[in-house]
PDB file of C-alpha atoms in Angstrom:
ATOM      1  CA  UNK A  18     -31.431  11.540   3.736  1.00 49.00           C
ATOM      2  CA  UNK A  19     -29.896  11.398   0.772  1.00 50.00           C
ATOM      3  CA  UNK A  20     -31.608  11.885  -2.993  1.00 48.00           C
ATOM      4  CA  UNK A  21     -29.846  11.725  -6.246  1.00 45.00           C
ATOM      5  CA  UNK A  22     -30.088   9.582  -9.993  1.00 44.00           C
ATOM      6  CA  UNK A  23     -27.610   7.354 -10.568  1.00 43.00           C
ATOM      7  CA  UNK A  24     -27.372   7.915 -14.491  1.00 44.00           C
ATOM      8  CA  UNK A  25     -24.957   7.828 -17.610  1.00 51.00           C
ATOM      9  CA  UNK A  26     -20.954   9.454 -16.028  1.00 63.00           C
ATOM     10  CA  UNK A  27     -21.360  13.050 -16.874  1.00 71.00           C
ATOM     11  CA  UNK A  28     -18.913  16.118 -16.597  1.00 67.00           C
ATOM     12  CA  UNK A  29     -19.258  17.618 -13.298  1.00 64.00           C
ATOM     13  CA  UNK A  30     -17.800  21.342 -13.581  1.00 84.00           C
ATOM     14  CA  UNK A  31     -17.170  23.632 -11.290  1.00 91.00           C
ATOM     15  CA  UNK A  32     -19.360  21.690  -8.928  1.00 94.00           C
ATOM     16  CA  UNK A  33     -16.005  19.380  -8.456  1.00 96.00           C
ATOM     17  CA  UNK A  34     -14.070  22.200  -6.810  1.00 97.00           C
ATOM     18  CA  UNK A  35     -15.044  22.008  -3.282  1.00 98.00           C
ATOM     19  CA  UNK A  36     -12.634  18.717  -3.517  1.00 98.00           C
ATOM     20  CA  UNK A  37      -9.774  21.207  -4.498  1.00 98.00           C
ATOM     21  CA  UNK A  38     -10.529  23.641  -1.823  1.00 98.00           C
ATOM     22  CA  UNK A  39     -11.182  20.828   1.081  1.00 98.00           C
ATOM     23  CA  UNK A  40      -7.659  19.786   0.111  1.00 98.00           C
ATOM     24  CA  UNK A  41      -5.957  23.102   0.342  1.00 98.00           C
ATOM     25  CA  UNK A  42      -7.727  23.686   3.809  1.00 98.00           C
ATOM     26  CA  UNK A  43      -6.967  20.124   4.678  1.00 98.00           C
ATOM     27  CA  UNK A  44      -3.572  21.797   4.113  1.00 98.00           C
ATOM     28  CA  UNK A  45      -3.392  24.638   6.888  1.00 98.00           C
ATOM     29  CA  UNK A  46      -5.099  27.432   3.742  1.00 98.00           C
ATOM     30  CA  UNK A  47      -8.136  29.067   5.525  1.00 98.00           C
ATOM     31  CA  UNK A  48     -11.446  31.130   3.950  1.00 98.00           C
ATOM     32  CA  UNK A  49      -9.675  33.829   3.761  1.00 98.00           C
ATOM     33  CA  UNK A  50      -6.238  33.220   3.011  1.00 98.00           C
ATOM     34  CA  UNK A  51      -5.118  35.910  -0.189  1.00 98.00           C
ATOM     35  CA  UNK A  52      -4.895  33.963  -3.725  1.00 98.00           C
ATOM     36  CA  UNK A  53      -4.203  35.968  -7.265  1.00 97.00           C
ATOM     37  CA  UNK A  54      -6.996  35.361  -9.743  1.00 97.00           C
ATOM     38  CA  UNK A  55      -4.753  36.228 -12.824  1.00 96.00           C
ATOM     39  CA  UNK A  56      -3.591  34.797 -15.693  1.00 95.00           C
ATOM     40  CA  UNK A  57      -2.433  30.958 -15.343  1.00 96.00           C
ATOM     41  CA  UNK A  58      -0.704  28.161 -17.810  1.00 96.00           C
ATOM     42  CA  UNK A  59      -0.051  24.662 -16.423  1.00 97.00           C
ATOM     43  CA  UNK A  60       1.346  22.575 -18.385  1.00 95.00           C
ATOM     44  CA  UNK A  61       0.690  24.371 -21.787  1.00 95.00           C
ATOM     45  CA  UNK A  62      -3.123  24.985 -20.420  1.00 94.00           C
ATOM     46  CA  UNK A  63      -4.320  28.297 -19.466  1.00 93.00           C
ATOM     47  CA  UNK A  64      -8.119  28.276 -18.278  1.00 92.00           C
ATOM     48  CA  UNK A  65     -10.607  31.565 -18.248  1.00 87.00           C
ATOM     49  CA  UNK A  66     -12.936  32.656 -16.369  1.00 86.00           C
ATOM     50  CA  UNK A  67     -16.370  31.992 -17.625  1.00 73.00           C
ATOM     51  CA  UNK A  68     -18.698  33.009 -14.762  1.00 67.00           C
ATOM     52  CA  UNK A  69     -16.969  35.853 -13.952  1.00 66.00           C
ATOM     53  CA  UNK A  70     -15.716  36.998 -17.659  1.00 69.00           C
ATOM     54  CA  UNK A  71     -12.100  38.570 -16.105  1.00 85.00           C
ATOM     55  CA  UNK A  72      -9.439  38.776 -13.458  1.00 93.00           C
ATOM     56  CA  UNK A  73     -10.530  39.811 -10.700  1.00 95.00           C
ATOM     57  CA  UNK A  74      -6.620  40.090  -8.425  1.00 96.00           C
ATOM     58  CA  UNK A  75      -6.133  39.684  -4.489  1.00 97.00           C
ATOM     59  CA  UNK A  76      -8.944  37.712  -3.659  1.00 98.00           C
ATOM     60  CA  UNK A  77      -9.666  35.369  -0.705  1.00 98.00           C
ATOM     61  CA  UNK A  78      -9.813  31.307  -1.042  1.00 98.00           C
ATOM     62  CA  UNK A  79     -14.119  32.406  -0.295  1.00 98.00           C
ATOM     63  CA  UNK A  80     -14.535  34.917  -2.562  1.00 98.00           C
ATOM     64  CA  UNK A  81     -12.980  32.588  -5.303  1.00 97.00           C
ATOM     65  CA  UNK A  82     -15.034  29.403  -4.389  1.00 98.00           C
ATOM     66  CA  UNK A  83     -17.997  31.833  -4.359  1.00 97.00           C
ATOM     67  CA  UNK A  84     -17.213  33.027  -7.810  1.00 95.00           C
ATOM     68  CA  UNK A  85     -16.206  30.278  -8.780  1.00 94.00           C
ATOM     69  CA  UNK A  86     -13.268  31.330  -9.834  1.00 95.00           C
ATOM     70  CA  UNK A  87     -11.162  28.974 -12.585  1.00 94.00           C
ATOM     71  CA  UNK A  88      -7.661  30.189 -12.201  1.00 96.00           C
ATOM     72  CA  UNK A  89      -7.795  30.070  -8.596  1.00 97.00           C
ATOM     73  CA  UNK A  90      -8.925  26.338  -8.393  1.00 97.00           C
ATOM     74  CA  UNK A  91      -6.589  25.575 -11.382  1.00 97.00           C
ATOM     75  CA  UNK A  92      -3.598  26.388  -9.404  1.00 98.00           C
ATOM     76  CA  UNK A  93      -4.824  25.587  -6.107  1.00 98.00           C
ATOM     77  CA  UNK A  94      -5.185  22.175  -7.478  1.00 98.00           C
ATOM     78  CA  UNK A  95      -1.690  22.274  -8.621  1.00 98.00           C
ATOM     79  CA  UNK A  96      -0.250  23.708  -5.811  1.00 98.00           C
ATOM     80  CA  UNK A  97      -1.332  21.029  -3.299  1.00 98.00           C
ATOM     81  CA  UNK A  98      -1.136  17.968  -5.481  1.00 98.00           C
ATOM     82  CA  UNK A  99      -4.053  16.667  -8.089  1.00 98.00           C
ATOM     83  CA  UNK A 100      -4.034  13.205  -6.244  1.00 98.00           C
ATOM     84  CA  UNK A 101      -4.315  14.440  -2.840  1.00 98.00           C
ATOM     85  CA  UNK A 102      -7.009  16.169  -4.481  1.00 98.00           C
ATOM     86  CA  UNK A 103      -8.556  12.583  -5.919  1.00 98.00           C
ATOM     87  CA  UNK A 104      -7.805  11.134  -2.315  1.00 98.00           C
ATOM     88  CA  UNK A 105     -10.126  14.150  -1.473  1.00 98.00           C
ATOM     89  CA  UNK A 106     -12.658  12.984  -4.005  1.00 97.00           C
ATOM     90  CA  UNK A 107     -12.436   9.361  -2.913  1.00 97.00           C
ATOM     91  CA  UNK A 108     -12.415   9.669   0.106  1.00 97.00           C
ATOM     92  CA  UNK A 109     -15.698  11.572   0.682  1.00 97.00           C
ATOM     93  CA  UNK A 110     -17.920   9.470  -1.640  1.00 94.00           C
ATOM     94  CA  UNK A 111     -16.804   9.382  -5.833  1.00 96.00           C
ATOM     95  CA  UNK A 112     -16.158   6.049  -6.760  1.00 93.00           C
ATOM     96  CA  UNK A 113     -15.539   6.721 -10.315  1.00 93.00           C
ATOM     97  CA  UNK A 114     -11.854   6.864 -11.743  1.00 93.00           C
ATOM     98  CA  UNK A 115     -10.799  10.384 -11.647  1.00 95.00           C
ATOM     99  CA  UNK A 116      -8.188  11.369 -13.464  1.00 92.00           C
ATOM    100  CA  UNK A 117      -5.377  14.223 -12.880  1.00 96.00           C
ATOM    101  CA  UNK A 118      -4.388  16.089 -15.738  1.00 95.00           C
ATOM    102  CA  UNK A 119      -4.467  20.180 -14.712  1.00 95.00           C
ATOM    103  CA  UNK A 120      -8.223  20.261 -15.722  1.00 94.00           C
ATOM    104  CA  UNK A 121      -9.260  17.934 -13.140  1.00 94.00           C
ATOM    105  CA  UNK A 122      -9.566  20.831 -10.813  1.00 95.00           C
ATOM    106  CA  UNK A 123     -12.102  22.314 -12.926  1.00 93.00           C
ATOM    107  CA  UNK A 124     -14.391  19.145 -12.909  1.00 91.00           C
ATOM    108  CA  UNK A 125     -13.554  17.018 -16.112  1.00 90.00           C
ATOM    109  CA  UNK A 126     -13.968  13.650 -13.891  1.00 90.00           C
ATOM    110  CA  UNK A 127     -16.667  11.631 -15.375  1.00 91.00           C
ATOM    111  CA  UNK A 128     -19.186  10.885 -12.704  1.00 92.00           C
ATOM    112  CA  UNK A 129     -22.818  10.284 -11.499  1.00 92.00           C
ATOM    113  CA  UNK A 130     -25.378  12.516  -9.715  1.00 92.00           C
ATOM    114  CA  UNK A 131     -25.731   9.856  -6.593  1.00 93.00           C
ATOM    115  CA  UNK A 132     -21.728   9.547  -6.755  1.00 93.00           C
ATOM    116  CA  UNK A 133     -21.283  13.475  -5.815  1.00 95.00           C
ATOM    117  CA  UNK A 134     -25.092  13.903  -3.806  1.00 96.00           C
ATOM    118  CA  UNK A 135     -22.781  11.163  -1.555  1.00 94.00           C
ATOM    119  CA  UNK A 136     -20.224  13.371  -0.986  1.00 96.00           C
ATOM    120  CA  UNK A 137     -21.909  16.018  -0.500  1.00 97.00           C
ATOM    121  CA  UNK A 138     -23.499  14.384   1.866  1.00 96.00           C
ATOM    122  CA  UNK A 139     -20.689  14.227   3.430  1.00 97.00           C
ATOM    123  CA  UNK A 140     -20.011  17.872   3.955  1.00 97.00           C
ATOM    124  CA  UNK A 141     -23.633  18.480   5.941  1.00 96.00           C
ATOM    125  CA  UNK A 142     -23.688  15.210   8.068  1.00 95.00           C
ATOM    126  CA  UNK A 143     -20.417  16.284  10.008  1.00 95.00           C
ATOM    127  CA  UNK A 144     -17.872  14.545   8.163  1.00 97.00           C
ATOM    128  CA  UNK A 145     -18.852  11.285   7.996  1.00 96.00           C
ATOM    129  CA  UNK A 146     -18.833   9.391   4.758  1.00 95.00           C
ATOM    130  CA  UNK A 147     -22.117   7.854   3.182  1.00 91.00           C
ATOM    131  CA  UNK A 148     -23.458   4.613   0.999  1.00 89.00           C
ATOM    132  CA  UNK A 149     -26.292   5.520  -0.635  1.00 88.00           C
ATOM    133  CA  UNK A 150     -29.056   2.906  -0.913  1.00 88.00           C
ATOM    134  CA  UNK A 151     -32.437   2.713  -2.556  1.00 88.00           C
ATOM    135  CA  UNK A 152     -34.902   0.498  -0.446  1.00 93.00           C
ATOM    136  CA  UNK A 153     -35.249   1.081   3.226  1.00 93.00           C
ATOM    137  CA  UNK A 154     -37.867  -1.156   4.814  1.00 96.00           C
ATOM    138  CA  UNK A 155     -40.237  -3.707   2.849  1.00 97.00           C
ATOM    139  CA  UNK A 156     -42.843  -4.264   4.618  1.00 97.00           C
ATOM    140  CA  UNK A 157     -45.281  -7.715   3.592  1.00 96.00           C
ATOM    141  CA  UNK A 158     -49.308  -6.822   5.136  1.00 93.00           C
ATOM    142  CA  UNK A 159     -48.082  -5.071   8.726  1.00 92.00           C
ATOM    143  CA  UNK A 160     -44.818  -6.921   9.106  1.00 97.00           C
ATOM    144  CA  UNK A 161     -41.716  -5.815   8.721  1.00 97.00           C
ATOM    145  CA  UNK A 162     -39.469  -8.288   6.377  1.00 97.00           C
ATOM    146  CA  UNK A 163     -36.537  -5.835   5.585  1.00 97.00           C
ATOM    147  CA  UNK A 164     -35.231  -3.419   7.578  1.00 96.00           C
ATOM    148  CA  UNK A 165     -32.281  -1.778   5.954  1.00 94.00           C
ATOM    149  CA  UNK A 166     -29.505  -1.660   8.898  1.00 91.00           C
ATOM    150  CA  UNK A 167     -26.719   1.430   8.264  1.00 81.00           C
ATOM    151  CA  UNK A 168     -23.360   0.803   8.322  1.00 83.00           C
ATOM    152  CA  UNK A 169     -21.540   2.759  11.663  1.00 87.00           C
ATOM    153  CA  UNK A 170     -20.356   6.321  10.137  1.00 86.00           C
ATOM    154  CA  UNK A 171     -17.267   6.683   8.464  1.00 93.00           C
ATOM    155  CA  UNK A 172     -15.510   9.560   9.696  1.00 97.00           C
ATOM    156  CA  UNK A 173     -13.991  11.431   6.200  1.00 98.00           C
ATOM    157  CA  UNK A 174     -13.492  15.075   7.248  1.00 98.00           C
ATOM    158  CA  UNK A 175     -12.178  16.898  10.295  1.00 98.00           C
ATOM    159  CA  UNK A 176     -12.368  19.788  11.532  1.00 98.00           C
ATOM    160  CA  UNK A 177     -11.863  22.926  11.338  1.00 98.00           C
ATOM    161  CA  UNK A 178     -11.259  22.112   7.407  1.00 98.00           C
ATOM    162  CA  UNK A 179     -15.437  21.016   7.591  1.00 98.00           C
ATOM    163  CA  UNK A 180     -17.106  23.719   8.917  1.00 98.00           C
ATOM    164  CA  UNK A 181     -14.246  26.159   7.110  1.00 98.00           C
ATOM    165  CA  UNK A 182     -15.339  24.746   3.536  1.00 98.00           C
ATOM    166  CA  UNK A 183     -19.086  24.802   5.147  1.00 98.00           C
ATOM    167  CA  UNK A 184     -18.935  28.326   6.033  1.00 98.00           C
ATOM    168  CA  UNK A 185     -17.133  29.019   2.164  1.00 98.00           C
ATOM    169  CA  UNK A 186     -19.961  27.169   0.821  1.00 98.00           C
ATOM    170  CA  UNK A 187     -22.905  28.670   2.614  1.00 97.00           C
ATOM    171  CA  UNK A 188     -21.265  32.120   1.333  1.00 97.00           C
ATOM    172  CA  UNK A 189     -21.814  30.700  -2.812  1.00 97.00           C
ATOM    173  CA  UNK A 190     -25.524  31.030  -1.470  1.00 97.00           C
ATOM    174  CA  UNK A 191     -25.904  34.542  -1.165  1.00 95.00           C
ATOM    175  CA  UNK A 192     -22.831  36.090  -2.225  1.00 94.00           C
ATOM    176  CA  UNK A 193     -21.590  33.905  -5.264  1.00 95.00           C
ATOM    177  CA  UNK A 194     -23.007  31.971  -8.370  1.00 93.00           C
ATOM    178  CA  UNK A 195     -25.592  29.861  -5.829  1.00 94.00           C
ATOM    179  CA  UNK A 196     -27.902  32.616  -5.346  1.00 93.00           C
ATOM    180  CA  UNK A 197     -30.905  31.249  -7.810  1.00 91.00           C
ATOM    181  CA  UNK A 198     -30.834  28.450  -5.542  1.00 92.00           C
ATOM    182  CA  UNK A 199     -31.544  30.175  -2.205  1.00 92.00           C
ATOM    183  CA  UNK A 200     -34.522  29.635   0.051  1.00 91.00           C
ATOM    184  CA  UNK A 201     -35.791  32.252   2.337  1.00 91.00           C
ATOM    185  CA  UNK A 202     -35.602  31.202   6.038  1.00 91.00           C
ATOM    186  CA  UNK A 203     -33.373  27.837   5.108  1.00 92.00           C
ATOM    187  CA  UNK A 204     -29.656  27.757   6.064  1.00 94.00           C
ATOM    188  CA  UNK A 205     -28.134  26.289   2.274  1.00 97.00           C
ATOM    189  CA  UNK A 206     -24.591  25.917   0.934  1.00 98.00           C
ATOM    190  CA  UNK A 207     -23.920  23.848  -2.686  1.00 97.00           C
ATOM    191  CA  UNK A 208     -21.940  24.514  -5.259  1.00 97.00           C
ATOM    192  CA  UNK A 209     -23.203  25.129  -9.191  1.00 94.00           C
ATOM    193  CA  UNK A 210     -21.106  23.978 -11.863  1.00 91.00           C
ATOM    194  CA  UNK A 211     -21.797  24.279 -16.122  1.00 86.00           C
ATOM    195  CA  UNK A 212     -19.276  22.681 -18.877  1.00 79.00           C
ATOM    196  CA  UNK A 213     -17.768  25.359 -21.143  1.00 68.00           C
ATOM    197  CA  UNK A 214     -19.967  24.393 -23.771  1.00 72.00           C
ATOM    198  CA  UNK A 215     -22.656  25.204 -21.627  1.00 75.00           C
ATOM    199  CA  UNK A 216     -24.363  21.876 -22.162  1.00 83.00           C
ATOM    200  CA  UNK A 217     -24.498  20.584 -18.995  1.00 86.00           C
ATOM    201  CA  UNK A 218     -25.747  22.387 -15.676  1.00 90.00           C
ATOM    202  CA  UNK A 219     -25.494  21.537 -11.990  1.00 93.00           C
ATOM    203  CA  UNK A 220     -26.302  22.453  -8.705  1.00 95.00           C
ATOM    204  CA  UNK A 221     -25.334  19.962  -5.276  1.00 96.00           C
ATOM    205  CA  UNK A 222     -26.270  21.773  -2.353  1.00 97.00           C
ATOM    206  CA  UNK A 223     -27.358  20.506   1.659  1.00 97.00           C
ATOM    207  CA  UNK A 224     -29.343  21.481   4.236  1.00 93.00           C
ATOM    208  CA  UNK A 225     -29.841  19.885   7.843  1.00 82.00           C
ATOM    209  CA  UNK A 226     -30.016  16.261   7.169  1.00 82.00           C
ATOM    210  CA  UNK A 227     -30.941  16.317   3.288  1.00 93.00           C
ATOM    211  CA  UNK A 228     -28.241  16.564   0.562  1.00 96.00           C
ATOM    212  CA  UNK A 229     -29.332  16.370  -3.384  1.00 95.00           C
ATOM    213  CA  UNK A 230     -27.864  16.932  -6.437  1.00 95.00           C
ATOM    214  CA  UNK A 231     -29.625  17.916  -9.720  1.00 93.00           C
ATOM    215  CA  UNK A 232     -28.374  17.988 -13.059  1.00 91.00           C
ATOM    216  CA  UNK A 233     -30.022  19.152 -16.342  1.00 90.00           C
ATOM    217  CA  UNK A 234     -28.016  18.643 -19.894  1.00 85.00           C
TER     218      UNK A 234
END
């Protein structure tokens, strides 16, 4: 099941970062790959860490995603290639135009909650791209006059990158920025996002057969 509301395009902020990390994992990095959280400047642009407010020094990719470290995401996207990150996002369900300037790593692309829910669904369903739809069945009296037949699954993410990303997204919930969305007894994975001016806030997550994105702004 995919839940989401189709609205106008909105800056997605840090909820975009899983596409950066997935691209890195597919290129051979692991959750335990060590990176450095330190000041970085890319083409004249210098990101800062809004969530942690300081620099953490040597950390793993898993910690960087859990803590939503902007400097690491920006450098990582530059290393793996921002066009490659854009391709990853489109492969898993983003249909809006993806910008590839340095700040794209932090979620400057305008997307809808429905697109993000489609993409996060692929993280939780075994790596298959899905196409959201609104009507599943129509009955007239007791007769089914329309039944949606979902298309065959389209593989979009393979292991080990998929399982590694899921591990990292679970850590967001238990030791990172997603702690307030955790629910006792549920195996949840997800990512938060907040624009730098605090006008938009996101949470996208998944568990079992469900994926959902919430936006406030």
